[in-house]
mmCIF file of C-alpha atoms in Angstrom:
data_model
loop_
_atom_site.group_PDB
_atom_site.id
_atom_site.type_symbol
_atom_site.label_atom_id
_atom_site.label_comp_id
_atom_site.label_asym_id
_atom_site.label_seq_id
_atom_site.Cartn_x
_atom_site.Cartn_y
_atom_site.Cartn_z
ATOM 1 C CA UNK A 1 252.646 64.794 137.655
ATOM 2 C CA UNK A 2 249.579 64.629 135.440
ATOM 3 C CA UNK A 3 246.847 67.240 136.930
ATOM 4 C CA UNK A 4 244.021 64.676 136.755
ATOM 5 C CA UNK A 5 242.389 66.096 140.306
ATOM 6 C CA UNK A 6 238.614 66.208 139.499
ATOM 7 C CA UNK A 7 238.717 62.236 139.071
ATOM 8 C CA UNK A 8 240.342 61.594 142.779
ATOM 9 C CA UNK A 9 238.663 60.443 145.517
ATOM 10 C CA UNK A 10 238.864 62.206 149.107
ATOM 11 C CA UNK A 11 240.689 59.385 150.332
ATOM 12 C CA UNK A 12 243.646 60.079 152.286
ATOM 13 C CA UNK A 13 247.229 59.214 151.267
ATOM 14 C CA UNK A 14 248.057 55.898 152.956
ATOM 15 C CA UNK A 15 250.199 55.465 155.568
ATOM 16 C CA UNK A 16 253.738 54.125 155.008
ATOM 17 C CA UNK A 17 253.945 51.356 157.592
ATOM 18 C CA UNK A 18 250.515 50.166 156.625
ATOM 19 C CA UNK A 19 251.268 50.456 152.598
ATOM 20 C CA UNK A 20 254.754 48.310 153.288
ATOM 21 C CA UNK A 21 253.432 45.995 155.975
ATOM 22 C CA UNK A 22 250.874 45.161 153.105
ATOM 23 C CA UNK A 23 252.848 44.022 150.605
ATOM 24 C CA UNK A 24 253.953 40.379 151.013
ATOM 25 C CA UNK A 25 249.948 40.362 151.047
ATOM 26 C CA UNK A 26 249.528 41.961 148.124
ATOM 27 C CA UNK A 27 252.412 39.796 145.911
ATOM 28 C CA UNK A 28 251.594 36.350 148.099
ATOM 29 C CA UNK A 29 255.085 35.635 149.334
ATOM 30 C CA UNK A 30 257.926 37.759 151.373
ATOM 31 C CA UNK A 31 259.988 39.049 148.588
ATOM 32 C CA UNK A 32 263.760 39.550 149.004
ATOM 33 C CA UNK A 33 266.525 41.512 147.215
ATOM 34 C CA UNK A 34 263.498 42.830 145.174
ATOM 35 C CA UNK A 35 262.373 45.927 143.502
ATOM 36 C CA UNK A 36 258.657 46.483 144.038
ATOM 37 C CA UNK A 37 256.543 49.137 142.067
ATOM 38 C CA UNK A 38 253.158 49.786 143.433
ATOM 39 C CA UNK A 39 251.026 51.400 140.842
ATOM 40 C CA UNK A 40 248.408 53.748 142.142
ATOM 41 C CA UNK A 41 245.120 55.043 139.920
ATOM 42 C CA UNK A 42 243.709 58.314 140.268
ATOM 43 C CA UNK A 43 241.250 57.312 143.155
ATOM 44 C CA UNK A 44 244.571 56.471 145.228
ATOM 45 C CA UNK A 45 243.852 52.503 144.641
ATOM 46 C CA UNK A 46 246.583 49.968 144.501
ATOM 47 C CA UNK A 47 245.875 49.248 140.495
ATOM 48 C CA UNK A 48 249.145 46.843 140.203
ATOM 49 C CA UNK A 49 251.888 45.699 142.430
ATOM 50 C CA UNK A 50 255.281 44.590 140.227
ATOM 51 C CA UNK A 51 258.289 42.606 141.871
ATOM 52 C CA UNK A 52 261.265 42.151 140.025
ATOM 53 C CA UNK A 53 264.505 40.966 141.843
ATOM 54 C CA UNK A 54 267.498 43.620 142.947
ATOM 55 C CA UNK A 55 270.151 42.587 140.053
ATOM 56 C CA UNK A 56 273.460 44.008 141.409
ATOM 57 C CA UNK A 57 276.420 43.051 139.972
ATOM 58 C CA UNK A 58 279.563 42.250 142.382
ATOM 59 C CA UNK A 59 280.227 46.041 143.232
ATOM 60 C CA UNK A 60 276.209 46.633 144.158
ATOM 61 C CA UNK A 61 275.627 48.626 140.754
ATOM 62 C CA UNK A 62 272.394 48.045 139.078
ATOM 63 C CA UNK A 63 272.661 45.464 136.134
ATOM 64 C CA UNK A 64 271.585 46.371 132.459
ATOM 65 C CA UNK A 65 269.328 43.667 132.971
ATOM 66 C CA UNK A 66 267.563 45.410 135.546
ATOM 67 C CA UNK A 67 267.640 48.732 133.819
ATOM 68 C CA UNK A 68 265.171 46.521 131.295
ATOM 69 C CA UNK A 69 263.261 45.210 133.279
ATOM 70 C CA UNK A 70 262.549 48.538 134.677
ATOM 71 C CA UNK A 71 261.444 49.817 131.414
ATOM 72 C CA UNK A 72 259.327 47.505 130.948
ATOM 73 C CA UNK A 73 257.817 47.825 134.362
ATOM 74 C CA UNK A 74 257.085 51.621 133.211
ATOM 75 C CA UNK A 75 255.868 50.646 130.548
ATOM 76 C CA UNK A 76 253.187 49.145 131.651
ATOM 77 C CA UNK A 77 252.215 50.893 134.332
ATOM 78 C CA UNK A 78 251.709 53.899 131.630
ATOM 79 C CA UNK A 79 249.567 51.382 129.908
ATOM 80 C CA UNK A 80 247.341 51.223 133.094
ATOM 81 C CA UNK A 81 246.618 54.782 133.350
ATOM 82 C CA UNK A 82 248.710 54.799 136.801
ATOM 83 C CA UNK A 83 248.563 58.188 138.142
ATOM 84 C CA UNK A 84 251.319 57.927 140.406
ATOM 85 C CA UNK A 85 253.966 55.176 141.147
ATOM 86 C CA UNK A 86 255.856 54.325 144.617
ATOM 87 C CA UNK A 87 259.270 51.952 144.335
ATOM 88 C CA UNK A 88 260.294 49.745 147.337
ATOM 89 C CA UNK A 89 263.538 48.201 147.887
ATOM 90 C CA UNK A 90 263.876 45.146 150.224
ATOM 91 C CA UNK A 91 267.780 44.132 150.044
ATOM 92 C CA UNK A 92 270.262 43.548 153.006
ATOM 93 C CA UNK A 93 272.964 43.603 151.235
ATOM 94 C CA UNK A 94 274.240 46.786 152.230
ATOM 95 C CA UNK A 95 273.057 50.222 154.537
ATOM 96 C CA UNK A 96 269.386 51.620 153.660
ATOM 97 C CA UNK A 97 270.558 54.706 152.952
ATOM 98 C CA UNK A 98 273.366 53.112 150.457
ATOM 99 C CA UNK A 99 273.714 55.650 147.114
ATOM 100 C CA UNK A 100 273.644 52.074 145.269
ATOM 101 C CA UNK A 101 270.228 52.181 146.219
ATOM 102 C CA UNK A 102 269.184 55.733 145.596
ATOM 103 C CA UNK A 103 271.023 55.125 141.695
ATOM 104 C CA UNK A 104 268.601 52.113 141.402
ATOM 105 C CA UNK A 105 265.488 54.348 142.105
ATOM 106 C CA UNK A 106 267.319 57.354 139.583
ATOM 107 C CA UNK A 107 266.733 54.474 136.967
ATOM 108 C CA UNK A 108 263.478 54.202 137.581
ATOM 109 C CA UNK A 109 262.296 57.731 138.072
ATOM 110 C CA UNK A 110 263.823 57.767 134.194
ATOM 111 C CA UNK A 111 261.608 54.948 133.442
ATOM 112 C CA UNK A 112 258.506 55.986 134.766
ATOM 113 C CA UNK A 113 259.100 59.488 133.527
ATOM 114 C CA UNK A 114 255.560 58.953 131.363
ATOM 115 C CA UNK A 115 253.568 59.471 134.618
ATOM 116 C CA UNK A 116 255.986 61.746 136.676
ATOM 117 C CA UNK A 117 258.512 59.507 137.702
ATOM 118 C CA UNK A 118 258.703 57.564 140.614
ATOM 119 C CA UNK A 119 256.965 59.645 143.373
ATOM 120 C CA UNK A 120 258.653 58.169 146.199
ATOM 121 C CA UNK A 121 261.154 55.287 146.783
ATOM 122 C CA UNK A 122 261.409 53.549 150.666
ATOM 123 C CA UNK A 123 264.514 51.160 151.199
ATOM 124 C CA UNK A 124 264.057 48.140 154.051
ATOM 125 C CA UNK A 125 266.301 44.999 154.878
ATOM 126 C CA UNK A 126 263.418 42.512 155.322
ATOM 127 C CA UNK A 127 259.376 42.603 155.291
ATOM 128 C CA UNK A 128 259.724 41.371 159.085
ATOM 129 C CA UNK A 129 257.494 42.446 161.632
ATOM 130 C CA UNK A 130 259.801 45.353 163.562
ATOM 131 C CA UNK A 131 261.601 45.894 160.407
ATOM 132 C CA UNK A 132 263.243 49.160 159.728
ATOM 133 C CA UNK A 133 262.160 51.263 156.800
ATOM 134 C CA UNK A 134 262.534 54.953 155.725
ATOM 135 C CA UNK A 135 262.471 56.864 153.157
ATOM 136 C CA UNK A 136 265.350 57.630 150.718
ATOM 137 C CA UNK A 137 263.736 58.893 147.464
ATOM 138 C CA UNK A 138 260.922 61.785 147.262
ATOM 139 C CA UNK A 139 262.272 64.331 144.596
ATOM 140 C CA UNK A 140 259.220 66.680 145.589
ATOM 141 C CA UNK A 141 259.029 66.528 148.914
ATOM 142 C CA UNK A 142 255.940 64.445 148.859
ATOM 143 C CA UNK A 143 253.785 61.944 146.910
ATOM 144 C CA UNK A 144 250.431 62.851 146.256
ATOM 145 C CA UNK A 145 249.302 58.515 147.296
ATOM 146 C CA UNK A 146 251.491 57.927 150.620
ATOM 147 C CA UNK A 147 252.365 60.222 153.212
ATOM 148 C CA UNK A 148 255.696 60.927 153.612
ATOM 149 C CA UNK A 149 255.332 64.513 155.004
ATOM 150 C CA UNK A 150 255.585 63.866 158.271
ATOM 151 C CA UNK A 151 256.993 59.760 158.554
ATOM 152 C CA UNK A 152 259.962 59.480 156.840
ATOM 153 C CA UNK A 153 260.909 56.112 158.951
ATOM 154 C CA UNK A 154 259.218 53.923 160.862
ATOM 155 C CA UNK A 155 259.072 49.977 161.465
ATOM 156 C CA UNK A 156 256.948 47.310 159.560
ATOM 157 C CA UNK A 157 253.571 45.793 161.594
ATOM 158 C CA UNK A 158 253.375 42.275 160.928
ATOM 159 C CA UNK A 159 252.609 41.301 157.568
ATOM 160 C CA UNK A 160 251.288 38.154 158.671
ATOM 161 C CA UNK A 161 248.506 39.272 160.512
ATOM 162 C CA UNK A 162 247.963 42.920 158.942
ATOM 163 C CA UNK A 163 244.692 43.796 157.546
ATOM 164 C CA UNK A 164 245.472 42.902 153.660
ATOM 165 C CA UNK A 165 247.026 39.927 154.935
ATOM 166 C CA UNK A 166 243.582 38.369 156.483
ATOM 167 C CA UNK A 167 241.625 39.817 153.742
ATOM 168 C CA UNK A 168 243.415 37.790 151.192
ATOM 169 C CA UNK A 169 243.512 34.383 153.616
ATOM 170 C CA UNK A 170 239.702 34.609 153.615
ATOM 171 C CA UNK A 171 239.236 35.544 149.801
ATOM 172 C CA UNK A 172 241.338 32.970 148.748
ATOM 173 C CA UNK A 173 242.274 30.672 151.659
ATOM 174 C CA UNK A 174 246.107 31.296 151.145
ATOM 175 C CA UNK A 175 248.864 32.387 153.560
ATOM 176 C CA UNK A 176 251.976 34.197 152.974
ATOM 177 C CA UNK A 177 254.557 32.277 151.716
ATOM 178 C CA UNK A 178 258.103 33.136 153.141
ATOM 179 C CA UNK A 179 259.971 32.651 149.602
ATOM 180 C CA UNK A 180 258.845 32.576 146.373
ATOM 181 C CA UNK A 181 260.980 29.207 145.949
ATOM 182 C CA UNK A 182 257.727 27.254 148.596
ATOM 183 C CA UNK A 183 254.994 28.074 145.640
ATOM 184 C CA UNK A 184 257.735 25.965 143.158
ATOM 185 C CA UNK A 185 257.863 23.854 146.108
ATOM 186 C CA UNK A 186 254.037 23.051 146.063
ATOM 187 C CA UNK A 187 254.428 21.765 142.161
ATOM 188 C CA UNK A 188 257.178 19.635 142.518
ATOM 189 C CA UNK A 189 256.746 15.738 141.185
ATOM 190 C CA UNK A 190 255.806 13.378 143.831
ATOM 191 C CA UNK A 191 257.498 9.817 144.116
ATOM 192 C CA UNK A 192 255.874 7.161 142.570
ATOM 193 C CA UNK A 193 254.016 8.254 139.451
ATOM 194 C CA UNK A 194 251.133 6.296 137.766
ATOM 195 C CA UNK A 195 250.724 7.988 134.768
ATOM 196 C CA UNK A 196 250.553 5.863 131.597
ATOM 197 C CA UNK A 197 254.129 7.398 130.408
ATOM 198 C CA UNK A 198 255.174 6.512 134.071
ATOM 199 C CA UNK A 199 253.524 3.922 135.863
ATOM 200 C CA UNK A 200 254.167 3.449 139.831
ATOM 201 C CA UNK A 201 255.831 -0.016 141.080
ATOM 202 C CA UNK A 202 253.044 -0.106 143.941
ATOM 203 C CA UNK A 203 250.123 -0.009 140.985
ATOM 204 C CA UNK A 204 247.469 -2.322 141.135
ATOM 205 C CA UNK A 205 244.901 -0.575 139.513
ATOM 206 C CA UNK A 206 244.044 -0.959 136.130
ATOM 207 C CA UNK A 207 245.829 2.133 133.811
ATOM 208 C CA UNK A 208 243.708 3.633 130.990
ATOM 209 C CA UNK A 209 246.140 3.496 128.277
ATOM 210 C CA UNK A 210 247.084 6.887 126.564
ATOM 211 C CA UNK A 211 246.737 5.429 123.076
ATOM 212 C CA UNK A 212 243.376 4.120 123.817
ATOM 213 C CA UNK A 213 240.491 5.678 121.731
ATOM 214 C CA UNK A 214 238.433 8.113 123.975
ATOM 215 C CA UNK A 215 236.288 10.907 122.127
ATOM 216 C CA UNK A 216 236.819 14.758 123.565
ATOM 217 C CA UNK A 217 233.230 14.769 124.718
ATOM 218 C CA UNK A 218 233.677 11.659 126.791
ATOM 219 C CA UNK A 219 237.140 13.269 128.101
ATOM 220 C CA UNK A 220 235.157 16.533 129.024
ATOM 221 C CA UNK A 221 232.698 14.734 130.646
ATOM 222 C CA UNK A 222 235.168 12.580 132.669
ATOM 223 C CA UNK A 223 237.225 15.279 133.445
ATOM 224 C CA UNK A 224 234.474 17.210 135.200
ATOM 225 C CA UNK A 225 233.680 14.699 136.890
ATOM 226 C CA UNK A 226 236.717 14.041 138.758
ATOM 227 C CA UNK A 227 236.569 17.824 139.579
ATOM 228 C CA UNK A 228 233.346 17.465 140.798
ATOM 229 C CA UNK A 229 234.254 14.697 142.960
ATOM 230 C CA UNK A 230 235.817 16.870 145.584
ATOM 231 C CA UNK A 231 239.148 17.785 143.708
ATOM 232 C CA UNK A 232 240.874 14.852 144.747
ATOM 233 C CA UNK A 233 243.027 12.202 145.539
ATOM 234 C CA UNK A 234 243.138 11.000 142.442
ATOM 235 C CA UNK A 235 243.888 6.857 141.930
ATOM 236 C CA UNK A 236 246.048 5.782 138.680
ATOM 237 C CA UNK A 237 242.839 5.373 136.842
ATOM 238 C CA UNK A 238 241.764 8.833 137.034
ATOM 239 C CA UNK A 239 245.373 10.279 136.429
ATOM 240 C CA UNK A 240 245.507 8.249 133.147
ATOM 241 C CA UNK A 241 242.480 9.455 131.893
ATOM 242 C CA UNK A 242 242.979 13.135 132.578
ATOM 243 C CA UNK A 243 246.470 12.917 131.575
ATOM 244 C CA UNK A 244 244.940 12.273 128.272
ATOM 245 C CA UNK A 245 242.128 15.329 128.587
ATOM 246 C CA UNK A 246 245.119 17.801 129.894
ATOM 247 C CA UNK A 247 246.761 16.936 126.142
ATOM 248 C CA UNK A 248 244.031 17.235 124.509
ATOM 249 C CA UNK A 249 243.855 20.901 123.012
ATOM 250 C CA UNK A 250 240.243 21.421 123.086
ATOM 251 C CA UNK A 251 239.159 19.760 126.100
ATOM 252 C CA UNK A 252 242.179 21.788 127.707
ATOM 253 C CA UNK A 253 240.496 24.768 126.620
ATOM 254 C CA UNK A 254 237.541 23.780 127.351
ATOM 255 C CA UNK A 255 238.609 22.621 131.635
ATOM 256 C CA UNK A 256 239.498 26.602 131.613
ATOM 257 C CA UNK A 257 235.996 27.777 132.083
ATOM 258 C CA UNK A 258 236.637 25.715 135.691
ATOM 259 C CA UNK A 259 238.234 28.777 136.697
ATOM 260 C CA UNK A 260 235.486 30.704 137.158
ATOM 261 C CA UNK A 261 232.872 28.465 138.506
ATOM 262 C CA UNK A 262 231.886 27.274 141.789
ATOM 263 C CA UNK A 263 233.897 24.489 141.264
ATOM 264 C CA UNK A 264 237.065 26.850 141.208
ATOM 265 C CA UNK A 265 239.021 25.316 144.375
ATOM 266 C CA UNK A 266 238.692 21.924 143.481
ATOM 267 C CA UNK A 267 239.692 22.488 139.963
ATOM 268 C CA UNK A 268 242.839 23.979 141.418
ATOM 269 C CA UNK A 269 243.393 20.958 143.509
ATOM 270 C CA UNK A 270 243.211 18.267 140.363
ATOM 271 C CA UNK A 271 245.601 20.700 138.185
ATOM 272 C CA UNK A 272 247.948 20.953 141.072
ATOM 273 C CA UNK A 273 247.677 16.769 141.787
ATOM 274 C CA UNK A 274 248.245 16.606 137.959
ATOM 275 C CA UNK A 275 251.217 19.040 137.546
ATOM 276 C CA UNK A 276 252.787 16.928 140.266
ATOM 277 C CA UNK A 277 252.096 13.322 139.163
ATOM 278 C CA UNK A 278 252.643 13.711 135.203
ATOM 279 C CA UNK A 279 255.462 14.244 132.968
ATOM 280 C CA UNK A 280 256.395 15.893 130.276
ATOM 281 C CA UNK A 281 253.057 17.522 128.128
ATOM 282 C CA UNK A 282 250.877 16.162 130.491
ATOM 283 C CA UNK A 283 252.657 18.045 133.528
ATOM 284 C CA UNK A 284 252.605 20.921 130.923
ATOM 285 C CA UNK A 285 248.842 20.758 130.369
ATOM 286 C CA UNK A 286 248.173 20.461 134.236
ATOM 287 C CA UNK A 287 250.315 23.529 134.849
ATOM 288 C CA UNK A 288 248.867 25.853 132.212
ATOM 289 C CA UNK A 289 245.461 24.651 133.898
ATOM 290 C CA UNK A 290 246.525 25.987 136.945
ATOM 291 C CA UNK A 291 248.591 29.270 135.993
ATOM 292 C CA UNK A 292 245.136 29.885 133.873
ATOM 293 C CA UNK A 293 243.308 29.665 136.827
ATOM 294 C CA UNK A 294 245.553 31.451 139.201
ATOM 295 C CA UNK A 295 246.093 34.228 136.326
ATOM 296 C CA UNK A 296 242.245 34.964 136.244
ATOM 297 C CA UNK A 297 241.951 34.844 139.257
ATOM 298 C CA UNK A 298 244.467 37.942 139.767
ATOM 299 C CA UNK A 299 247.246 36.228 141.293
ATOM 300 C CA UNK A 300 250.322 36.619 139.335
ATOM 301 C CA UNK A 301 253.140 35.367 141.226
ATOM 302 C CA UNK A 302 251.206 32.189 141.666
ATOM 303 C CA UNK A 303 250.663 31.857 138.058
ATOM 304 C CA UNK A 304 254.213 32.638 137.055
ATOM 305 C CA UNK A 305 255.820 30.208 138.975
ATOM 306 C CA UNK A 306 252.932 27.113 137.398
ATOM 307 C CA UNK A 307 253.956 28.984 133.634
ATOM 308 C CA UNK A 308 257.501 28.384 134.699
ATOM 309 C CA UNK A 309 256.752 24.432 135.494
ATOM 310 C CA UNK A 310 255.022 24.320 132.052
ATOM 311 C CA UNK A 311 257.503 25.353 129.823
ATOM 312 C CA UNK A 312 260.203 23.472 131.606
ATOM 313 C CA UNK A 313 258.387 20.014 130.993
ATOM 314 C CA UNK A 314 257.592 21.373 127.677
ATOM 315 C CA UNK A 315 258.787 24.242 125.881
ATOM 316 C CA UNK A 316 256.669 23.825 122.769
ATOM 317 C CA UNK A 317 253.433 24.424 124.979
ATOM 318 C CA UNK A 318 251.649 26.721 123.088
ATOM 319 C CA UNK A 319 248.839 28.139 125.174
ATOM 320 C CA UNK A 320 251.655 28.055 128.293
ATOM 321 C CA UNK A 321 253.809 30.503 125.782
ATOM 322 C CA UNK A 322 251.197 32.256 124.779
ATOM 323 C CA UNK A 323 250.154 33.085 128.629
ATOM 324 C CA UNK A 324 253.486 33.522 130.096
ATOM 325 C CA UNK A 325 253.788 36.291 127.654
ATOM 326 C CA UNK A 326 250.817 37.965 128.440
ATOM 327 C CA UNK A 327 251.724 37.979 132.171
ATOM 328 C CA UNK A 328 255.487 39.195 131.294
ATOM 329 C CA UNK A 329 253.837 42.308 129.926
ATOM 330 C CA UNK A 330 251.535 42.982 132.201
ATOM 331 C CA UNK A 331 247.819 42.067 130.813
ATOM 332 C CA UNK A 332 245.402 42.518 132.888
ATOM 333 C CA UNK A 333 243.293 39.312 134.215
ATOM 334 C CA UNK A 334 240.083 40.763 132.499
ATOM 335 C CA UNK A 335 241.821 40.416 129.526
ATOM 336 C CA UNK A 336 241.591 36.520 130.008
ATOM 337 C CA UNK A 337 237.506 36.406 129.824
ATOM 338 C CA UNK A 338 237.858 36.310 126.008
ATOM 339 C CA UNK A 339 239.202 32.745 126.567
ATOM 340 C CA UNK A 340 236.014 31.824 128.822
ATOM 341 C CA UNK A 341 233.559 32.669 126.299
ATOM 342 C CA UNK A 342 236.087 30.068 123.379
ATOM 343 C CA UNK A 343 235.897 28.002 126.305
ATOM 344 C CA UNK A 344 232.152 27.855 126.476
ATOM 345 C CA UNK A 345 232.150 27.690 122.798
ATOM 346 C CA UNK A 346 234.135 24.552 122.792
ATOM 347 C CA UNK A 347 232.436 22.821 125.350
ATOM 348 C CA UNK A 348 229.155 23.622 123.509
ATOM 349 C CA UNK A 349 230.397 22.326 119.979
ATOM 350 C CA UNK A 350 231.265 19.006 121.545
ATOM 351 C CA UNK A 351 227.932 18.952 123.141
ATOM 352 C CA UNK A 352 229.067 18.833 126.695
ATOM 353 C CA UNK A 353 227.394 20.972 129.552
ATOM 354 C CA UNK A 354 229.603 23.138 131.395
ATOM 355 C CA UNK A 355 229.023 24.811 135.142
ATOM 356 C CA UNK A 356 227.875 28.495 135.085
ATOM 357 C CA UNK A 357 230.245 31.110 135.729
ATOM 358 C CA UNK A 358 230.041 32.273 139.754
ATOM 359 C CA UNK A 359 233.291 34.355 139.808
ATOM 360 C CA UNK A 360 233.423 37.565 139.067
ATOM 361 C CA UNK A 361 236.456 39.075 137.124
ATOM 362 C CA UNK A 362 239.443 40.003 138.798
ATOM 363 C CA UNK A 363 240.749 43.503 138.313
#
């Protein structure tokens, strides 16, 4: 363990039931056959919470793959300056006290060796309220962040309702999702487009057509606009045009600054309409729209699964690539305000006004 005592807080370890009731919270959906890694910084804050799924091949022995991806996981936590990390696994595939599981968390204490290893490691069937957990990794006897002195079992709360849980509704109006599969779920085409590339039978409005001249300015301007308006729903006219400003690079760049205005939520609601109305590089605009937004705004698993959307409907999608690999290796969101102030800069070369930044930067 690093000796890096002068810098830590007085605050007392956390309590087991209330760190693992907290985590479908913290990652915004109920993980399952996952590894989590909660990285904690020398004032015993949460700095970073990982999830990676449990890859077991068909005799329950950890994959290579998953060795790798555990690296990597250490890797980055190092990068953070974590002083201490705690691994959770939620599988119920076989007993919590399985030595399949206990080899998993010998992989990781390996990986994580930069910053002492992994401190302690818990093992749990489900993050369901009454849910068994306990603890089956602690190669000191205790971890310096939770307390595992005197619980080394207990049952989950409800994550649901727990404290994290309503703290994050009310910050960003957001429940828990059971599976990760119901955020894909939320960006999934509707019936009926009206795009110009796909126009709905039921049309009977007129469609801007994509070749038609429009200047970046006037898409700016436009697109704004529409966000403006309330964040949607959004008739075929409107979709046309924006499907145009979405594929445009600089007024793309540009819409970003959205993000961290007061006009946040309904800029999340057009990029989401978008993603689900548009094909191919127009989806892929929308989506990088809204993984930007949900990536500055500090929440990953959100902003994976829109990255995922946008390189499926286009896999030459530059800023989508460029994001998606920034997120795989754990950059911070703070790291993203370098792309407001180009953002600003763009907006202000094409002579367009954009709103002030209101949001503060996520950690």
């Amino acid at each position: 363990m690093p000796a890096f005592a002068s810098s830590r807080s007085v605050r007392d370890p956390i309590d087991p039931t209330t760190l693992l009731t907290a985590i479908p919270a913290l990652l915004g959906f109920i993980p399952e056959r996952s590894i989590i890694v909660v990285a904690f910084a020398p004032d015993r804050g949460i700095s970073a919470t990982m999830r990676h799924d449990l890859a077991l091949d068909d005799a329950g022995e950890p994959t290579s793959e998953l060795s790798t991806v555990l690296a990597g996981l250490g890797a980055i936590t190092h990068s953070y300056g974590a002083d201490e990390v705690v691994a959770i696994i939620a599988d119920n595939r076989y007993p919590a006290d399985s030595p399949r599981y206990r080899r998993v968390l010998a992989i990781a204490d390996r990986h994580f060796d930069a910053i002492g290893g992994v401190a302690a490691g818990f093992a749990l069937s489900a993050f369901d309220a009454g849910a068994a957990w306990s603890v089956i990794w602690c190669p000191a006897g205790q971890a310096w962040s939770v307390d595992v002195l005197d619980d080394r079992e207990g049952v989950l709360d409800d994550p649901q309702t727990c404290p994290t849980a309503i703290a994050e509704a009310v910050k960003s109006g957001r429940r828990i999702l059971p599976r990760r599969s119901e955020m894909r779920a939320m960006l999934e085409p509707v019936a009926g487009e009206c795009s110009a590339g796909r126009p709905c039978p039921d049309c009977t409005r007129g469609v801007v057509p994509l070749g038609r001249a429009m200047s970046d300015a006037q898409l700016l301007d436009l697109t704004i606009g529409s966000v403006a308006d309330g964040g949607g729903p959004l008739d075929c006219a409107e979709v046309a045009v924006l499907e145009q400003a979405v594929r445009r690079p600089q007024v793309r760049d540009a819409a970003l600054a959205l993000a961290v205005t007061d006009l946040r939520e309904d800029a999340e609601s057009v990029w989401r309409e978008l993603t689900r109305r548009l094909a191919g590089p127009g989806r892929a605009g929308a989506a990088t729209l809204l993984a930007h937004l949900h990536y500055i705004g500090g929440e990953g698993a959100y902003a994976g699964v829109a990255l995922d959307v946008a390189l499926e409907a286009d896999p030459d999608a530059n800023l989508a690539r460029l994001l998606d690999t920034a997120l795989r290796a754990g950059v911070r969101p703070t790291m993203l305000w370098e792309m407001i102030d180009g953002s600003y800069g763009t907006a202000r070369e094409l002579g367009v006004q954009m709103p002030e930044i209101t949001r503060r930067a996520a950690g």
